[in-house]
C-alpha positions as a Markdown table, in Angstrom:
| # | Residue | x | y | z |
|---|---|---|---|---|
| 1 | Pro | 91.1 | 135.9 | 91.2 |
| 2 | Leu | 90.2 | 131.7 | 90.1 |
| 3 | Ser | 94.2 | 131.6 | 90.6 |
| 4 | Asp | 94.6 | 132.1 | 94.1 |
| 5 | Val | 91.7 | 129.4 | 94.8 |
| 6 | Thr | 92.8 | 125.9 | 96.2 |
| 7 | Pro | 91.7 | 122.7 | 94.9 |
| 8 | Leu | 89.9 | 120.6 | 97.0 |
| 9 | Ser | 91.5 | 118.2 | 99.4 |
| 10 | Leu | 90.8 | 115.0 | 100.4 |
| 11 | Leu | 89.3 | 116.3 | 103.8 |
| 12 | Asp | 86.9 | 118.9 | 101.9 |
| 13 | Val | 85.6 | 116.2 | 100.2 |
| 14 | Ala | 85.1 | 113.7 | 103.1 |
| 15 | Gly | 83.6 | 116.7 | 105.0 |
| 16 | Gly | 81.3 | 116.9 | 102.0 |
| 17 | Val | 80.2 | 114.2 | 102.5 |
| 18 | Ile | 79.9 | 113.5 | 106.1 |
| 19 | Phe | 77.9 | 116.8 | 105.9 |
| 20 | Ile | 75.2 | 115.8 | 103.0 |
| 21 | Val | 74.8 | 112.3 | 105.5 |
| 22 | Gly | 74.2 | 113.5 | 108.1 |
| 23 | Thr | 72.4 | 116.3 | 106.8 |
| 24 | Tyr | 69.9 | 113.2 | 105.2 |
| 25 | Ile | 70.4 | 111.2 | 108.3 |
| 26 | Asn | 68.6 | 114.5 | 110.5 |
| 27 | Leu | 65.6 | 115.5 | 108.2 |
| 28 | Trp | 64.5 | 112.2 | 106.6 |
| 29 | Pro | 63.3 | 110.3 | 109.5 |
| 30 | Glu | 61.8 | 113.5 | 111.0 |
| 31 | Tyr | 59.6 | 114.2 | 107.7 |
| 32 | Thr | 59.0 | 110.3 | 108.0 |
| 33 | Arg | 57.9 | 110.3 | 111.3 |
| 34 | His | 55.2 | 113.8 | 110.6 |
| 35 | Val | 53.9 | 111.5 | 107.3 |
| 36 | Trp | 53.1 | 108.8 | 109.7 |
| 37 | Lys | 51.4 | 111.3 | 112.3 |
| 38 | Leu | 48.9 | 112.9 | 110.2 |
| 39 | Asp | 47.6 | 109.4 | 110.2 |
| 40 | Glu | 44.6 | 110.1 | 112.6 |
| 41 | Lys | 45.3 | 106.1 | 113.7 |
| 42 | Asn | 49.1 | 106.6 | 114.7 |
| 43 | Lys | 47.8 | 109.3 | 117.3 |
| 44 | Gly | 49.4 | 109.0 | 120.8 |
| 45 | Lys | 52.0 | 106.2 | 119.8 |
| 46 | Leu | 55.2 | 105.8 | 119.3 |
| 47 | Tyr | 57.0 | 105.8 | 115.8 |
| 48 | Thr | 59.3 | 102.8 | 115.4 |
| 49 | Gln | 60.1 | 102.4 | 111.7 |
| 50 | Gly | 62.8 | 104.0 | 109.6 |
| 51 | Leu | 66.0 | 104.9 | 111.2 |
| 52 | Trp | 64.0 | 105.5 | 114.0 |
| 53 | Lys | 64.0 | 101.8 | 114.8 |
| 54 | Tyr | 67.7 | 102.1 | 115.3 |
| 55 | Ala | 67.9 | 104.8 | 117.8 |
| 56 | Arg | 65.3 | 106.9 | 119.6 |
| 57 | Arg | 66.9 | 109.8 | 118.5 |
| 58 | Ile | 68.4 | 109.6 | 115.1 |
| 59 | Asn | 67.9 | 112.9 | 114.0 |
| 60 | Tyr | 70.8 | 114.2 | 116.5 |
| 61 | Thr | 73.4 | 111.7 | 115.1 |
| 62 | Gly | 72.5 | 113.6 | 111.8 |
| 63 | Glu | 72.9 | 117.1 | 113.5 |
| 64 | Ile | 76.3 | 115.8 | 115.0 |
| 65 | Leu | 77.8 | 114.2 | 111.7 |
| 66 | Ser | 76.3 | 117.4 | 109.8 |
| 67 | Phe | 78.5 | 119.4 | 112.5 |
| 68 | Val | 81.6 | 117.6 | 112.2 |
| 69 | Gly | 81.6 | 117.7 | 108.1 |
| 70 | Tyr | 81.2 | 121.3 | 108.7 |
| 71 | Val | 84.4 | 122.0 | 110.5 |
| 72 | Leu | 85.9 | 119.4 | 108.3 |
| 73 | Ile | 84.8 | 121.7 | 104.9 |
| 74 | Asn | 86.0 | 125.1 | 106.6 |
| 75 | Gln | 89.2 | 123.6 | 108.3 |
| 76 | Val | 87.8 | 124.8 | 111.8 |
| 77 | Leu | 90.3 | 122.9 | 113.2 |
| 78 | Lys | 93.7 | 123.5 | 111.8 |
| 79 | Leu | 95.0 | 120.0 | 111.5 |
| 80 | Glu | 98.5 | 121.0 | 110.6 |
| 81 | Glu | 102.0 | 121.7 | 112.2 |
| 82 | His | 103.2 | 124.7 | 112.8 |
């Protein structure tokens, strides 16, 4: 029943925000690079625009953030004392 549902904690909200930001950082640069590579004049060139100008593997940063957010939301790591 709904009476058994616990309200969202600050950790849940933070985890959700981190997950969404991480997913965006993972997917958006990949999409923009894909669109850029569709243009024949860019064949063989390195894409250094958008978020890719900050790191060579920016999508990995997003993936890590997504996993951290997932862990926080699901409270896989119990942060409370027993």
